[in-house]
PDB file of C-alpha atoms in Angstrom:
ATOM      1  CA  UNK H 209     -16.976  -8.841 -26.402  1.00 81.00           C
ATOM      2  CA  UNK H 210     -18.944  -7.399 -29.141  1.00 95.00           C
ATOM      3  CA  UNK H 211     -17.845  -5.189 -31.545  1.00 95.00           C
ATOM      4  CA  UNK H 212     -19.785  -2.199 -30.331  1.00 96.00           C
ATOM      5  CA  UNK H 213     -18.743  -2.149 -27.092  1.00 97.00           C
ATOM      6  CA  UNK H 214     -15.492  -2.591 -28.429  1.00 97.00           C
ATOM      7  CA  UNK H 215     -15.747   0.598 -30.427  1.00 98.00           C
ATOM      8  CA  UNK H 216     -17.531   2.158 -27.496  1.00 97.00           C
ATOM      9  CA  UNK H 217     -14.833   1.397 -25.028  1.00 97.00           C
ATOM     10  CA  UNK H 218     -12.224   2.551 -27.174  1.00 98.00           C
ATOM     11  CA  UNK H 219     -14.014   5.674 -27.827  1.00 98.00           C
ATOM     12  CA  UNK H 220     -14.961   6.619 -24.251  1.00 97.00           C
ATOM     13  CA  UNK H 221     -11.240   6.048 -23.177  1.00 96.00           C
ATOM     14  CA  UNK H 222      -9.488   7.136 -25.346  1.00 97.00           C
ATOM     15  CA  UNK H 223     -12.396  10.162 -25.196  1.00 96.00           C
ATOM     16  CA  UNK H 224     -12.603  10.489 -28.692  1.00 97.00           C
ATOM     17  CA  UNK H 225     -15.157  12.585 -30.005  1.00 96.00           C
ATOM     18  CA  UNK H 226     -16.995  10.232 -32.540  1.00 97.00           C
ATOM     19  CA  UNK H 227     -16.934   6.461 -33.539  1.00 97.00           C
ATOM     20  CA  UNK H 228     -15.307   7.118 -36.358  1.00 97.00           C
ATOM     21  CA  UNK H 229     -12.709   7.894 -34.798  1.00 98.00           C
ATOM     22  CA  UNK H 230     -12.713   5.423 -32.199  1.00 98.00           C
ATOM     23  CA  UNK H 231     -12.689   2.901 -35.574  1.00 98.00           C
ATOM     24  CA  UNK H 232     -10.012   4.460 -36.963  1.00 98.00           C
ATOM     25  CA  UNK H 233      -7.568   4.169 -34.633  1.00 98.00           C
ATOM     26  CA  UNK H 234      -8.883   0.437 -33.412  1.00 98.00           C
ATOM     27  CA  UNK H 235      -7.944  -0.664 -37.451  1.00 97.00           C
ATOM     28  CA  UNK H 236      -4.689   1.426 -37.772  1.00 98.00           C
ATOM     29  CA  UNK H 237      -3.759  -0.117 -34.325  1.00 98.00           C
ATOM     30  CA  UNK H 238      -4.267  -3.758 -35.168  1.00 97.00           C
ATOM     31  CA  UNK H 239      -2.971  -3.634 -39.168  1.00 95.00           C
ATOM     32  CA  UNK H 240       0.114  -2.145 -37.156  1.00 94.00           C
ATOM     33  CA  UNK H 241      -0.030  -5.076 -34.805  1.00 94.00           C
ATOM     34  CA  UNK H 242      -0.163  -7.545 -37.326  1.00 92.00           C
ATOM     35  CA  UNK H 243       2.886  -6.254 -39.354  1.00 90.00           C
ATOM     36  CA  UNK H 244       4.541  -6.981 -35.988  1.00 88.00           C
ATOM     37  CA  UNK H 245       3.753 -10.484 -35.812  1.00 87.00           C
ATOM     38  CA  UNK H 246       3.546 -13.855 -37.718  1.00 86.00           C
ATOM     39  CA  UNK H 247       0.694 -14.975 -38.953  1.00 86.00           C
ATOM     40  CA  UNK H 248      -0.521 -17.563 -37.037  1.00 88.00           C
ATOM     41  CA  UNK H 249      -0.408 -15.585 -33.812  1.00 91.00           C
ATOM     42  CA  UNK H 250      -2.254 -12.491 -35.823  1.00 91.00           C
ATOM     43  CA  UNK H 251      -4.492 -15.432 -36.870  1.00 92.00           C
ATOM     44  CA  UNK H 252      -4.992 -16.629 -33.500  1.00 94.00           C
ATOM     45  CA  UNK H 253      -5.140 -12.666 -31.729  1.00 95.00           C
ATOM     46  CA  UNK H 254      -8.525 -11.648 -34.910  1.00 95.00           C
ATOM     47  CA  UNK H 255     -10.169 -15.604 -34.220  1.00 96.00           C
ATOM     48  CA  UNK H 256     -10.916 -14.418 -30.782  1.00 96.00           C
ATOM     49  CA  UNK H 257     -11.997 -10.442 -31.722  1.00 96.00           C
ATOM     50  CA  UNK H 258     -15.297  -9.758 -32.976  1.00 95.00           C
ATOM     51  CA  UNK H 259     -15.446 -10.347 -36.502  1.00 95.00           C
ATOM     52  CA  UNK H 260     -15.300  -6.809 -37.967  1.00 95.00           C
ATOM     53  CA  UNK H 261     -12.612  -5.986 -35.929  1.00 95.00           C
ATOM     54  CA  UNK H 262     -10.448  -8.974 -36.537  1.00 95.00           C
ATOM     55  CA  UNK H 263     -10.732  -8.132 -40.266  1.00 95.00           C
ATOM     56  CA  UNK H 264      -8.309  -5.724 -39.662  1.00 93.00           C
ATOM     57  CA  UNK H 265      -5.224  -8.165 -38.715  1.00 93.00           C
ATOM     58  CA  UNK H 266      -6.995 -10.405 -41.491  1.00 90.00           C
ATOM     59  CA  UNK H 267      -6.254  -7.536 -43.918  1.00 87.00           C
ATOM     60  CA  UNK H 268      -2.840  -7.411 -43.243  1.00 84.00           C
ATOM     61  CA  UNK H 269      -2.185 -11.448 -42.502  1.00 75.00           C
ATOM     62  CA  UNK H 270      -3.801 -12.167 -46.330  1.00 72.00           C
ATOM     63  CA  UNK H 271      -1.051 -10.180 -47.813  1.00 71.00           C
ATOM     64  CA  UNK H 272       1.499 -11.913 -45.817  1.00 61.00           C
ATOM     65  CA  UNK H 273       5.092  -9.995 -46.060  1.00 63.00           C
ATOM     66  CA  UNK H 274       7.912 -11.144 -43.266  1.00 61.00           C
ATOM     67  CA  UNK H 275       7.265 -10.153 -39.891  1.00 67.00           C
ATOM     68  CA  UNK H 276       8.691  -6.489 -39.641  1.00 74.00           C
ATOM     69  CA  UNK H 277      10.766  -5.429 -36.543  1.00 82.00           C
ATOM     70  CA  UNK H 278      10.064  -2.136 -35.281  1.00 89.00           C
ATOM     71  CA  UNK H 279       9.845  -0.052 -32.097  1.00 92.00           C
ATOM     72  CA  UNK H 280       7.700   2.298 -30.004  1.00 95.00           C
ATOM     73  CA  UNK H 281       8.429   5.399 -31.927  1.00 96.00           C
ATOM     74  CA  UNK H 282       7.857   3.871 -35.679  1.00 95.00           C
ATOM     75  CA  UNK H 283       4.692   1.677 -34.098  1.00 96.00           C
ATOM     76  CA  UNK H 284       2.820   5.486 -33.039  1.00 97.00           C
ATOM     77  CA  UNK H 285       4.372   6.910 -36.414  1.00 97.00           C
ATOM     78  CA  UNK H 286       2.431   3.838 -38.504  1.00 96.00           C
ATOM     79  CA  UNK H 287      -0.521   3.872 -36.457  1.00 98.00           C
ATOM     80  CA  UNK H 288      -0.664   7.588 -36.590  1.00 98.00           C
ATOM     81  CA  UNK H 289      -0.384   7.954 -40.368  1.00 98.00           C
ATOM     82  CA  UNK H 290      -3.081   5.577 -41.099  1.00 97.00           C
ATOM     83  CA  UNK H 291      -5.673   7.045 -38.333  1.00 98.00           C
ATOM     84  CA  UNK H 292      -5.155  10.435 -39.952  1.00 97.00           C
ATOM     85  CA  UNK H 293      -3.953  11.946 -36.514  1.00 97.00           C
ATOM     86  CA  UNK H 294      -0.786  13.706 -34.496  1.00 96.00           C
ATOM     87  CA  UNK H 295       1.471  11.604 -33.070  1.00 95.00           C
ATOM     88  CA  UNK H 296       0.091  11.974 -29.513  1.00 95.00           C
ATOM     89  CA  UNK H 297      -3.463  11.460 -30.366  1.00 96.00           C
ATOM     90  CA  UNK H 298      -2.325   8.149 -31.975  1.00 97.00           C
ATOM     91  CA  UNK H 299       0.227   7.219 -29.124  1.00 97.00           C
ATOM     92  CA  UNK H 300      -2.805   7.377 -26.621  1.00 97.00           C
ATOM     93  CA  UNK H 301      -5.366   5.854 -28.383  1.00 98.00           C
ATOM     94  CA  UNK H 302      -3.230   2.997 -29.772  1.00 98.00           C
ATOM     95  CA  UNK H 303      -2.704   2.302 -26.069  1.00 97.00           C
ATOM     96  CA  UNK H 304      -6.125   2.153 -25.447  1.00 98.00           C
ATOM     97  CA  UNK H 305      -6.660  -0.336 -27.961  1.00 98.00           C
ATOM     98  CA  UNK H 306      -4.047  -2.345 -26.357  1.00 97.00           C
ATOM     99  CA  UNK H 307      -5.943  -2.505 -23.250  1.00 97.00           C
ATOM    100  CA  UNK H 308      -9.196  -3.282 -24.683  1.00 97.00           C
ATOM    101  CA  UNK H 309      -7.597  -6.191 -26.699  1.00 97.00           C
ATOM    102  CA  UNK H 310      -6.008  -7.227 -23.111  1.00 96.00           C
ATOM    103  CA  UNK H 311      -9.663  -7.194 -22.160  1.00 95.00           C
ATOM    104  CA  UNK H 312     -11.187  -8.873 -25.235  1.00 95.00           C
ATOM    105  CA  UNK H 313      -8.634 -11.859 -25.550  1.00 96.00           C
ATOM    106  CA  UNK H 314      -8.489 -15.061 -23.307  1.00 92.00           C
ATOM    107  CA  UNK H 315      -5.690 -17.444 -22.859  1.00 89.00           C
ATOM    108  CA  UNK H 316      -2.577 -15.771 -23.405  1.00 93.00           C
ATOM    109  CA  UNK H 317      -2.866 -14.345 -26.774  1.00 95.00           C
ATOM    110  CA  UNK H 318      -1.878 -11.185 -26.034  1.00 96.00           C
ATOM    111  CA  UNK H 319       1.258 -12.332 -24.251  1.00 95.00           C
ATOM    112  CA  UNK H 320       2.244 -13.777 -26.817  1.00 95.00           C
ATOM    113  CA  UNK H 321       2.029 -10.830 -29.137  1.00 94.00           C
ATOM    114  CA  UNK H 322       4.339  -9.044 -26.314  1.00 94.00           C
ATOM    115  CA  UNK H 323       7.105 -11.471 -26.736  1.00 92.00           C
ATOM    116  CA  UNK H 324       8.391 -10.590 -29.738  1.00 82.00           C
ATOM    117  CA  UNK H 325       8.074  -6.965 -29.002  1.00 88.00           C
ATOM    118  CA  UNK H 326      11.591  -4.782 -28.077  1.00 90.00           C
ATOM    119  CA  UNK H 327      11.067  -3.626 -24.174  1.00 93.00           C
ATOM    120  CA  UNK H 328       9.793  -0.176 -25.432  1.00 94.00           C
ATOM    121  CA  UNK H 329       6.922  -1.232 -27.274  1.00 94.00           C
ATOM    122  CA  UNK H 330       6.093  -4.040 -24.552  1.00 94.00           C
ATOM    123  CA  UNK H 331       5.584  -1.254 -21.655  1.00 95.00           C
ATOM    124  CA  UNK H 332       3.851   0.961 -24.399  1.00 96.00           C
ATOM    125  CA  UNK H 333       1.404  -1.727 -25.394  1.00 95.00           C
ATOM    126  CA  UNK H 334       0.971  -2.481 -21.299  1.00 95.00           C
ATOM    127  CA  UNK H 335       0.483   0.984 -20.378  1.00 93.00           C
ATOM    128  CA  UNK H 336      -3.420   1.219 -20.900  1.00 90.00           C
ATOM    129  CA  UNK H 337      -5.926   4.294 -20.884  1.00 87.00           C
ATOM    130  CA  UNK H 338      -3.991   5.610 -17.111  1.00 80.00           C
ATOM    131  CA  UNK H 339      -0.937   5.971 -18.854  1.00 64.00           C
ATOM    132  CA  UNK H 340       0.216   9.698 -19.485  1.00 54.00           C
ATOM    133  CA  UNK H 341      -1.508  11.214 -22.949  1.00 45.00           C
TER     134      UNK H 341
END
């Protein structure tokens, strides 16, 4: 998938009303992601993004700090401070990103991101753009 219609995807679901936007809350979503995981498996999830996209776990991976364990509510809190946005707005469109990432990843990357997830943030991340706002 290229990154435009990544971007473009993210902003039509997650009907956001400008790319910037749709950007914003792809990057806050993945740096989140990648404080989440090791770095081998954030390596692994940005090799198979399109490049400026995958930049963002990059970001995060090149300043390695131990994984971090956190749930749900601090995941929407993160992503939400760093897109600028209400927790909501954040909540809805992180879960878009999630699905487009589902979408934009073969093999079982993405499962592999879910393991190490608690149960709340492992529903959240499955619950796509049909999930409630």
């Amino acid at each position: 998938m290229q990154h435009d219609a990544f971007i473009g995807q993210v902003q039509d679901r997650a009907r956001l009303d400008s790319r910037g936007a749709a950007e914003a809350f792809t990057r806050a979503t993945l740096e989140t992601v990648a404080e989440r995981i090791n770095p081998d498996l954030a390596d692994d999830l940005a090799a198979q993004l399109p490049q400026e996209i995958g930049e963002n776990v990059r970001r995060v991976t090149d300043q390695w700090v131990p994984t971090q364990r956190f749930g749900q509510e601090e995941f929407v809190r993160r992503v939400a401070e760093r897109a600028h946005a209400d927790g909501a707005q954040a909540a809805y469109a992180a879960r878009v990103v999630f699905e487009m990432l589902d979408e934009a990843t073969t093999g079982d990357v993405m499962g592999k991101v879910r393991e190490g997830m608690p149960e709340d943030l492992r529903e959240f991340s499955l619950a796509g753009s049909s999930g409630e706002a």
